[in-house]
Coordinates of C-alpha atoms in Angstrom, one line a residue:
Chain T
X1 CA 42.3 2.5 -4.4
X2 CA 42.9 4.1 -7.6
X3 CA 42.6 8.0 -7.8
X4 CA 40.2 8.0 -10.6
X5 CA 37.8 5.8 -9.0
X6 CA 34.5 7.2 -9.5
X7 CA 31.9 6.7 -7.0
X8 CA 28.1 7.0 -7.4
X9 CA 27.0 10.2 -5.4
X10 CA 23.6 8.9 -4.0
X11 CA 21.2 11.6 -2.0
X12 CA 20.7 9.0 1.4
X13 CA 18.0 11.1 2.7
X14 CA 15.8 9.4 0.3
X15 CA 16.2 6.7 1.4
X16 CA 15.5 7.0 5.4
X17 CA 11.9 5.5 5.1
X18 CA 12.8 2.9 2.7
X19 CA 11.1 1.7 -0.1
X20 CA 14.0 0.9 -2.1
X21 CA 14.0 -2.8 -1.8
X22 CA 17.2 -5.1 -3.4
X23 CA 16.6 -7.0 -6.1
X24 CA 18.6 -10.4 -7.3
X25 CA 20.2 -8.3 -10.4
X26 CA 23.4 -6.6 -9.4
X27 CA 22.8 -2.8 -8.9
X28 CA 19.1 -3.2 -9.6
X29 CA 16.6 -2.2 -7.1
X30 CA 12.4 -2.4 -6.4
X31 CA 11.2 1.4 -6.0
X32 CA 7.8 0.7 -4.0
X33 CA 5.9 3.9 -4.1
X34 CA 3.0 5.6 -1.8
X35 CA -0.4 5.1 -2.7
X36 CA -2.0 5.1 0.1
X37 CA -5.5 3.1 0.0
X38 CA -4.7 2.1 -3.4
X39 CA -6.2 5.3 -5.1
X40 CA -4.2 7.2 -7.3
X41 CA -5.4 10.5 -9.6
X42 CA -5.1 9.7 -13.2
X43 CA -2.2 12.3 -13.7
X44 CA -0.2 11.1 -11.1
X45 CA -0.9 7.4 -12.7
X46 CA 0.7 9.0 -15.7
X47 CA 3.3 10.5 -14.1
X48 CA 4.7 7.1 -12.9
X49 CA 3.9 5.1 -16.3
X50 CA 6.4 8.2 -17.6
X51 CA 8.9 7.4 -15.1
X52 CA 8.8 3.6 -15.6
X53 CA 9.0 4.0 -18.9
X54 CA 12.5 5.7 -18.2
X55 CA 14.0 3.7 -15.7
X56 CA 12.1 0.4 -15.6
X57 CA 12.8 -2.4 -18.3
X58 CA 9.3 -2.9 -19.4
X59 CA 7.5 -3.9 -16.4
X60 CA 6.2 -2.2 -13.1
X61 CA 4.5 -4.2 -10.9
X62 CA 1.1 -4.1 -8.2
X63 CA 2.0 -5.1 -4.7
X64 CA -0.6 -6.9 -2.5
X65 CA -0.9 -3.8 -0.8
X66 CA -2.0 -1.3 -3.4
X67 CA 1.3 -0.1 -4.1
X68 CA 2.9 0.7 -7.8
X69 CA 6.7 -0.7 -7.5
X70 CA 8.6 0.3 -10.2
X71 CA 11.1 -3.2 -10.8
X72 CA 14.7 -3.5 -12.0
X73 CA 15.5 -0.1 -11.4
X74 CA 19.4 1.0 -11.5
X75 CA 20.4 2.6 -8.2
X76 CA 22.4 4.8 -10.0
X77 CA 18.9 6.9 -11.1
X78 CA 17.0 6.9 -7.5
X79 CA 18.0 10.8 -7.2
X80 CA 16.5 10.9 -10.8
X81 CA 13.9 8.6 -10.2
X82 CA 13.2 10.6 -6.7
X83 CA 13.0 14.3 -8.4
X84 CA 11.0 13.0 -11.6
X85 CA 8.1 11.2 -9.4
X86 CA 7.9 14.2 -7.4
X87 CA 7.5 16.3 -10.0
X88 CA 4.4 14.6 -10.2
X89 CA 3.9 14.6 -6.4
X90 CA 4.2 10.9 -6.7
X91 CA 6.3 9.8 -3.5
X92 CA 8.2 6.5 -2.5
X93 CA 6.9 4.5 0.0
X94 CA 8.6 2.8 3.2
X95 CA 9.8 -0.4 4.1
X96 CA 11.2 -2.3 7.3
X97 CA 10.5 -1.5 10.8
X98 CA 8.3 1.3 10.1
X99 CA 4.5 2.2 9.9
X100 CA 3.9 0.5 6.7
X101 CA 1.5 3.0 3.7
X102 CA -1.7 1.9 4.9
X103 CA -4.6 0.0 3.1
X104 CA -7.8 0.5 2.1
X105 CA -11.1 -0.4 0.2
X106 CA -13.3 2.2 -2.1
X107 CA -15.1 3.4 0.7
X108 CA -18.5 4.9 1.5
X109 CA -18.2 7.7 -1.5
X110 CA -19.0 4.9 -4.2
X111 CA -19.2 1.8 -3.2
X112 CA -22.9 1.1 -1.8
X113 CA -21.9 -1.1 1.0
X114 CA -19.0 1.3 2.6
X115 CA -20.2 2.7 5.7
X116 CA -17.2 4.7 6.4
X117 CA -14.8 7.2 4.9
X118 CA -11.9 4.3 4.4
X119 CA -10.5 6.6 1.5
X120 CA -9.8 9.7 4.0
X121 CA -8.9 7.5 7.3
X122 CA -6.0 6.1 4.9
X123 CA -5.1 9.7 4.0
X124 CA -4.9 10.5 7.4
X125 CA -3.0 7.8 8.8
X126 CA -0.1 8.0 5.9
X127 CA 0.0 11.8 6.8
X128 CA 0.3 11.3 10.2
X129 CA 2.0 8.3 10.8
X130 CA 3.9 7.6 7.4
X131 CA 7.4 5.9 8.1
X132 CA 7.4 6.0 11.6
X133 CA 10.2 3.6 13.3
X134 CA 8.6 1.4 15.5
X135 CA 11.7 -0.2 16.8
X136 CA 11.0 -3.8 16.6
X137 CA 9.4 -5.0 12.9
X138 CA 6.8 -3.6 10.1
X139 CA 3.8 -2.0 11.3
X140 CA 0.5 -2.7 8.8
X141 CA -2.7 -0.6 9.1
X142 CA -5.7 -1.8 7.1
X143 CA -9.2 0.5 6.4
X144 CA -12.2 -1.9 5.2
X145 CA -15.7 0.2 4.8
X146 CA -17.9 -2.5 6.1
X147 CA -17.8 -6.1 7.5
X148 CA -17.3 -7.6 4.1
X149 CA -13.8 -6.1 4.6
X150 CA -12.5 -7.3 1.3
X151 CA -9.4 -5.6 2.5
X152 CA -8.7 -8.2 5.4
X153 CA -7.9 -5.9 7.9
X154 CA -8.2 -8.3 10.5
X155 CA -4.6 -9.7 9.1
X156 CA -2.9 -6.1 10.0
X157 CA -0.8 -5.4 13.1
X158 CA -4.4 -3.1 13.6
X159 CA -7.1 -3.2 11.3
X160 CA -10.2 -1.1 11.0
X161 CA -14.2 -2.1 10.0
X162 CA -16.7 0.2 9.2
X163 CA -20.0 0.3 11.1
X164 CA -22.6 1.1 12.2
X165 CA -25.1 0.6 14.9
X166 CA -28.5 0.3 13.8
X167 CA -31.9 1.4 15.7
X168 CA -35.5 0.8 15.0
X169 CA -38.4 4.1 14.8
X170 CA -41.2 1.9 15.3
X171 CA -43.6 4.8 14.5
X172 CA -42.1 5.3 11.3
X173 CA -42.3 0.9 9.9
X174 CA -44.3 0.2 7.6
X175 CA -44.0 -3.4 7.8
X176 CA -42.9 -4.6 4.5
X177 CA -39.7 -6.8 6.0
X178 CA -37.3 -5.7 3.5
X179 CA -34.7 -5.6 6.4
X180 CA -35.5 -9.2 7.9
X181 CA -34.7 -10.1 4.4
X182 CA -31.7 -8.0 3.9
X183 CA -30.1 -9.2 7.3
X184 CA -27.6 -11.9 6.2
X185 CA -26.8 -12.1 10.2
X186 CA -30.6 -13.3 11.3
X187 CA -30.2 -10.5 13.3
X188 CA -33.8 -9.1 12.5
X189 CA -36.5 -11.0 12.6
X190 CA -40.4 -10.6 12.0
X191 CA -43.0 -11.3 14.5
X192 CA -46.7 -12.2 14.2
X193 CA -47.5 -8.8 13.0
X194 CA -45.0 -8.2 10.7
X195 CA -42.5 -5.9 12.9
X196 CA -39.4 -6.3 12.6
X197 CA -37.4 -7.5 15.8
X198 CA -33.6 -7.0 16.3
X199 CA -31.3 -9.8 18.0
X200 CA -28.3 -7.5 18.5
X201 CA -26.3 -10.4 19.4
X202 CA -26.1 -11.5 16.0
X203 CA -25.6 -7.7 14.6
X204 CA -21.9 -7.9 13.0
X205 CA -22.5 -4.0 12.3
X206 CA -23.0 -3.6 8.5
X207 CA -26.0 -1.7 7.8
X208 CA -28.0 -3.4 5.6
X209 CA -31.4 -2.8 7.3
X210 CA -30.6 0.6 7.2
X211 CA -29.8 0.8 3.7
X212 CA -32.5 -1.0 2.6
X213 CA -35.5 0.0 4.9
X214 CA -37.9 2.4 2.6
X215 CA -39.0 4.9 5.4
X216 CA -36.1 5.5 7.4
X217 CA -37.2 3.6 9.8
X218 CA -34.0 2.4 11.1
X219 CA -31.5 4.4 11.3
X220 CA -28.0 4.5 12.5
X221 CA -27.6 5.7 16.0
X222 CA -23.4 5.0 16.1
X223 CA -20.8 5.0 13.3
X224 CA -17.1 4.5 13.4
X225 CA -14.5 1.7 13.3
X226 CA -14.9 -1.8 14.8
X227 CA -10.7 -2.3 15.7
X228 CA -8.8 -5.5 16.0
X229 CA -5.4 -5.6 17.3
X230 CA -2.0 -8.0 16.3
X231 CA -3.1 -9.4 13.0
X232 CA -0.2 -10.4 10.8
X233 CA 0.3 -12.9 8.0
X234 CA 3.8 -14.7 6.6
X235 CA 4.8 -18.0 8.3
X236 CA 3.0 -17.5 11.3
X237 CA -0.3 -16.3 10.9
X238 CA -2.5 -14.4 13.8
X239 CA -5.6 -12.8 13.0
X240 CA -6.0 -9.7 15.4
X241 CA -8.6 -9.7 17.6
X242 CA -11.3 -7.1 19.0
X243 CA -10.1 -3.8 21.0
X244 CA -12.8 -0.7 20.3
X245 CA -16.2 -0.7 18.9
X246 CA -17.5 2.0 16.8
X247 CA -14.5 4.3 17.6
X248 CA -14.8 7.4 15.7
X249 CA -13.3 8.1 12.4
X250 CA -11.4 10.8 14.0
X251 CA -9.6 9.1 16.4
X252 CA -8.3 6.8 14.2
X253 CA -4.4 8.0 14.2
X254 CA -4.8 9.0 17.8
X255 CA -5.2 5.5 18.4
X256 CA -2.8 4.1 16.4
X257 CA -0.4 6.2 18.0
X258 CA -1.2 4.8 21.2
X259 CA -0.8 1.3 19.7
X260 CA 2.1 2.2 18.6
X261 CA 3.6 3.3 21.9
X262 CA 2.5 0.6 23.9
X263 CA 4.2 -1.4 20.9
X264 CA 7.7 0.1 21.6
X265 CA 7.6 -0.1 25.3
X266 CA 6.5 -3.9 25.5
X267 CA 8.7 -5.0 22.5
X268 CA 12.0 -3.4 23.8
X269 CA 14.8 -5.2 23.8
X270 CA 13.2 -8.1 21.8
X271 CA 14.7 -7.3 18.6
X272 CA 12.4 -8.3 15.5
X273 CA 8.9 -9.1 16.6
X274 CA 5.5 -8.2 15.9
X275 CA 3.2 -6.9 18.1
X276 CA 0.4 -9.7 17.5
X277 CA 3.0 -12.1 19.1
X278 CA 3.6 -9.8 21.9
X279 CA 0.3 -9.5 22.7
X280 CA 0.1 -13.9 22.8
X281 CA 3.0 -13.4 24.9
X282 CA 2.0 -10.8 27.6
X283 CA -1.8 -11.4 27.1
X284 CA -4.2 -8.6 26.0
X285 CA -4.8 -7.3 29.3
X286 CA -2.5 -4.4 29.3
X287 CA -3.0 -3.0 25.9
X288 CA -6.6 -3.2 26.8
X289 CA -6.2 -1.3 29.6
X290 CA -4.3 1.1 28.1
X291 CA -6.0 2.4 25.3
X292 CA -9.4 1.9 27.7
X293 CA -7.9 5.0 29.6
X294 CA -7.8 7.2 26.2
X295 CA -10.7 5.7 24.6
X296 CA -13.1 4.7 27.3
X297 CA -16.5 5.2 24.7
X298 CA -14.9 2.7 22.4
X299 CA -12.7 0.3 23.9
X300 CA -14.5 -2.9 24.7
X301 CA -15.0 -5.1 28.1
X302 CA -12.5 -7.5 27.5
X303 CA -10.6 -9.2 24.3
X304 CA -9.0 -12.4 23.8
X305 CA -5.4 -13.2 22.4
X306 CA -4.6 -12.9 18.8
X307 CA -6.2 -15.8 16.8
X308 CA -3.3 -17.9 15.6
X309 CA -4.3 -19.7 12.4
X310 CA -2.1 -22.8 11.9
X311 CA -0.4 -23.1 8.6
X312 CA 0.7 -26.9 9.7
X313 CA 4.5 -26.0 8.8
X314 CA 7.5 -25.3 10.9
X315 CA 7.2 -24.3 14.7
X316 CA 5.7 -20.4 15.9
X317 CA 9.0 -19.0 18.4
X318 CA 8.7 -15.5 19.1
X319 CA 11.6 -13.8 20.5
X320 CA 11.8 -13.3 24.3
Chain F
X1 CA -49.6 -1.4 -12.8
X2 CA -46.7 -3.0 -14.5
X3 CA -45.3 -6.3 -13.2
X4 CA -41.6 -6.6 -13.9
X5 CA -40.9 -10.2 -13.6
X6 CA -37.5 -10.2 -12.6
X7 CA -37.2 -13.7 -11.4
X8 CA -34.6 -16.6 -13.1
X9 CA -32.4 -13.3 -14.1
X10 CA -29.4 -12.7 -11.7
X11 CA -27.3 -10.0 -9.9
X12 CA -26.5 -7.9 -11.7
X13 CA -28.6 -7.9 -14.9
X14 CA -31.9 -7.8 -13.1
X15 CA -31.0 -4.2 -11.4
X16 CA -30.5 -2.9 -15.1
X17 CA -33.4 -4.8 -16.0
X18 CA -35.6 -2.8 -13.9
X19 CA -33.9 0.3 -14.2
X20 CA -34.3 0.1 -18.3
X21 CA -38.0 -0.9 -17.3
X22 CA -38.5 2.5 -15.3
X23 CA -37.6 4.4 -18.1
X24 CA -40.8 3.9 -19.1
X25 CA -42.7 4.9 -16.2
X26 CA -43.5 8.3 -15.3
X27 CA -42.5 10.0 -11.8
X28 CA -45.0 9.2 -9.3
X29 CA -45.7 5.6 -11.2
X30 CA -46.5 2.3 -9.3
X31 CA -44.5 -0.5 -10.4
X32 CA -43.7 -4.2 -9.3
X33 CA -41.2 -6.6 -9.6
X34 CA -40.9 -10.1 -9.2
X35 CA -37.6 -11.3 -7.5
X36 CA -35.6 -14.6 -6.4
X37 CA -34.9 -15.3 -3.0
X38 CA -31.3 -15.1 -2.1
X39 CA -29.4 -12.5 -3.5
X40 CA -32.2 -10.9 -5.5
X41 CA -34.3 -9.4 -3.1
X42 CA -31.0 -8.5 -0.8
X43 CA -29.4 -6.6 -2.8
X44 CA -32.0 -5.1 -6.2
X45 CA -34.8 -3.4 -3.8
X46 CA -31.5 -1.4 -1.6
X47 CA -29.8 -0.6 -5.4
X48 CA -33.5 0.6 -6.5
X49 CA -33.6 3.0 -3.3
X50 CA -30.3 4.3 -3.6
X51 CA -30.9 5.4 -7.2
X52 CA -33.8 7.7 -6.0
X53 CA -37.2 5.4 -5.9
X54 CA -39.4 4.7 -3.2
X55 CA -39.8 1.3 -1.9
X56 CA -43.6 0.7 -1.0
X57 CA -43.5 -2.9 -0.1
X58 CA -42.0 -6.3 -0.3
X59 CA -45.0 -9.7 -0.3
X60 CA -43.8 -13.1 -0.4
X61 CA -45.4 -15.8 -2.8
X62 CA -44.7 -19.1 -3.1
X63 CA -41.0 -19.2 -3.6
X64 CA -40.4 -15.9 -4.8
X65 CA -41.4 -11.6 -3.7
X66 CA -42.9 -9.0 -5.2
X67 CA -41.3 -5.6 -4.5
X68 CA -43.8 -2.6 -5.0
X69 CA -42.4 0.6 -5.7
X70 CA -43.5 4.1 -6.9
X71 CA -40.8 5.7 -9.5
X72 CA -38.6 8.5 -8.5
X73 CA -37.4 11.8 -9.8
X74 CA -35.8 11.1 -13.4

């Protein structure tokens, strides 16, 4: 090698989370950034359109899960790219076999059906849990305010619903059956008198009747997270099933973390693999039992594998 | 008291229906509205509450409801 060889001095501690991605182009790299639950303050949205505009060719694009990647980037500039961005306290995000930025909807503070604070649970979790190695594959984390859960957080390695559980002041019913008519679940229905009368088998939790009723009649008596565990998309599907039932908002990253743990002991020495198809593999059982110990208000009775959804193309192996 | 008929109009131009006809209506003021089944009467007498009225009552007729409601602080 020649003497006056130059070499590109790159600062690799930016890169330990990941979130530089490889692009086709020679040199030229994705620069996925952190935005967790999507939301991003205007001067920070500016901050990154300034950037782009120095070290993108023309584009940036919007990831499916609420991230701004800035594309064809040279990774000559990431120090550059790095320092400018956080100048704006705009930071990059991860990638690989890490806790993944997590996802989110709106949230209770403006849109009318959020039950929840999906917004701060989000905050929390990328504070908390940003980047963390799990040792085997990606880790997702999803926050939907309600059981529309336009974010699909049943598709995430754990995925969180708001709601909330709703109870009846008879004293207080007026009788008008705005909340029969509200409940898209037939979960309340009239009698002969007019009073409403809940079927709370068919209550999926999303708090219509309380929203709607006039007198505060009903009312919520719980609030928190519905849970489901091992969802995942990409060539084999799962959709993650139920573990905890109105867990509180609070406990949302303690929870995770124990995910998480019982993740990297049951994985080990399996190499790539996610933990929806360790849980088809050892059964639910364990990681029931588990998080029953820490939990025990929340955690349900029993669960049932992850839901594989077949995509009627090549053959589900998971690694033993 | 007025009668809104609401009915054949859909989500969401019949919540800013009514709320354009409330500006009209003093505090206190009894008002109805005539709504759809279906999405309608879900989702306009909840949108009505949450910006401040009270909901008195909700009467089916043949095919369609009639939400009573007494107008809120401005």
């Amino acid at each position: 090698m020649s003497e006056d060889k130059k070499t590109t001095a790159i600062d690799l501690k930016n890169l330990k989370a990941g979130g530089f991605i490889k692009e086709r182009g020679k040199d030229l790299f994705t620069v996925r950034l952190r935005v967790p639950g999507g939301r991003l303050p205007v001067e920070r949205l500016k901050k990154i359109a300034e950037v782009a505009g120095k070290y993108c060719q023309g584009n940036v694009h919007l990831s499916v899960r609420q991230s701004v990647e800035l594309i064809n980037v040279n990774f000559k500039d990431f120090d550059a790219v790095v320092a400018e961005l956080g100048e704006g306290d705009q930071r990059v995000a991860s990638c690989g076999a890490r806790v993944r930025v997590p996802t989110a909807c709106g949230g209770c503070e403006y849109n009318p059906n959020g039950l929840v604070d999906t917004q701060k649970s989000a905050l929390e979790v990328d504070e908390k849990l940003f980047g963390t190695p799990t040792g085997h594959h990606k880790f997702k984390v999803s926050f939907a305010g309600c059981p529309f859960d336009c974010p699909k957080s049943a598709t995430n390695d754990v995925g969180f619903q708001g709601a909330i559980w709703p109870e009846l002041n008879m004293d207080d019913c007026i009788g008008c059956g705005l909340c029969a008519k509200s409940c898209s679940d037939g979960a309340i229905t009239l009698d002969d008198n007019k009073r409403p009368v809940f079927n709370p088998d068919h209550c999926t939790y999303c708090g219509d009747c309380v929203k709607v009723c006039p007198t505060e009649a009903w009312q919520a008596a719980k609030r928190g997270y519905t849970v489901r565990i091992g969802g995942k998309w990409g060539r084999y599907p799962l959709v993650g099933t139920l573990y905890a039932t109105f867990l509180p908002e609070e406990q949302a990253v303690p929870f995770i973390a124990e995910v998480l743990a019982w993740y990297n002991e049951k994985a080990e020495g399996r190499g790539r693999v996610r933990i929806g198809d360790i849980i088809l593999q050892e059964g639910p059982e364990s990681l029931l039992e588990r998080l029953r110990s820490k939990f025990p208000e929340s955690v349900v009775e029993a669960t049932i594998p992850p839901q594989v959804i077949s995509t009627q193309i090549g053959t589900r192996s998971i690694p033993q | 008291m007025k009668t809104i008929d609401l009915r054949g109009v859909s989500c969401p131009t019949n919540f800013v229906k009514a709320k354009l006809a409330l500006e009209l209506v003093e505090t206190g003021g009894q008002v109805e509205f005539l709504l759809d089944d279906g999405e309608p009467v879900k989702n306009v007498p909840r949108s009505l509450k949450a910006e401040g009225h009270k909901l008195l009552g909700l009467k089916e007729t043949e095919g369609y409801y009639t939400l009573t409601l007494e107008k809120g602080e401005e």
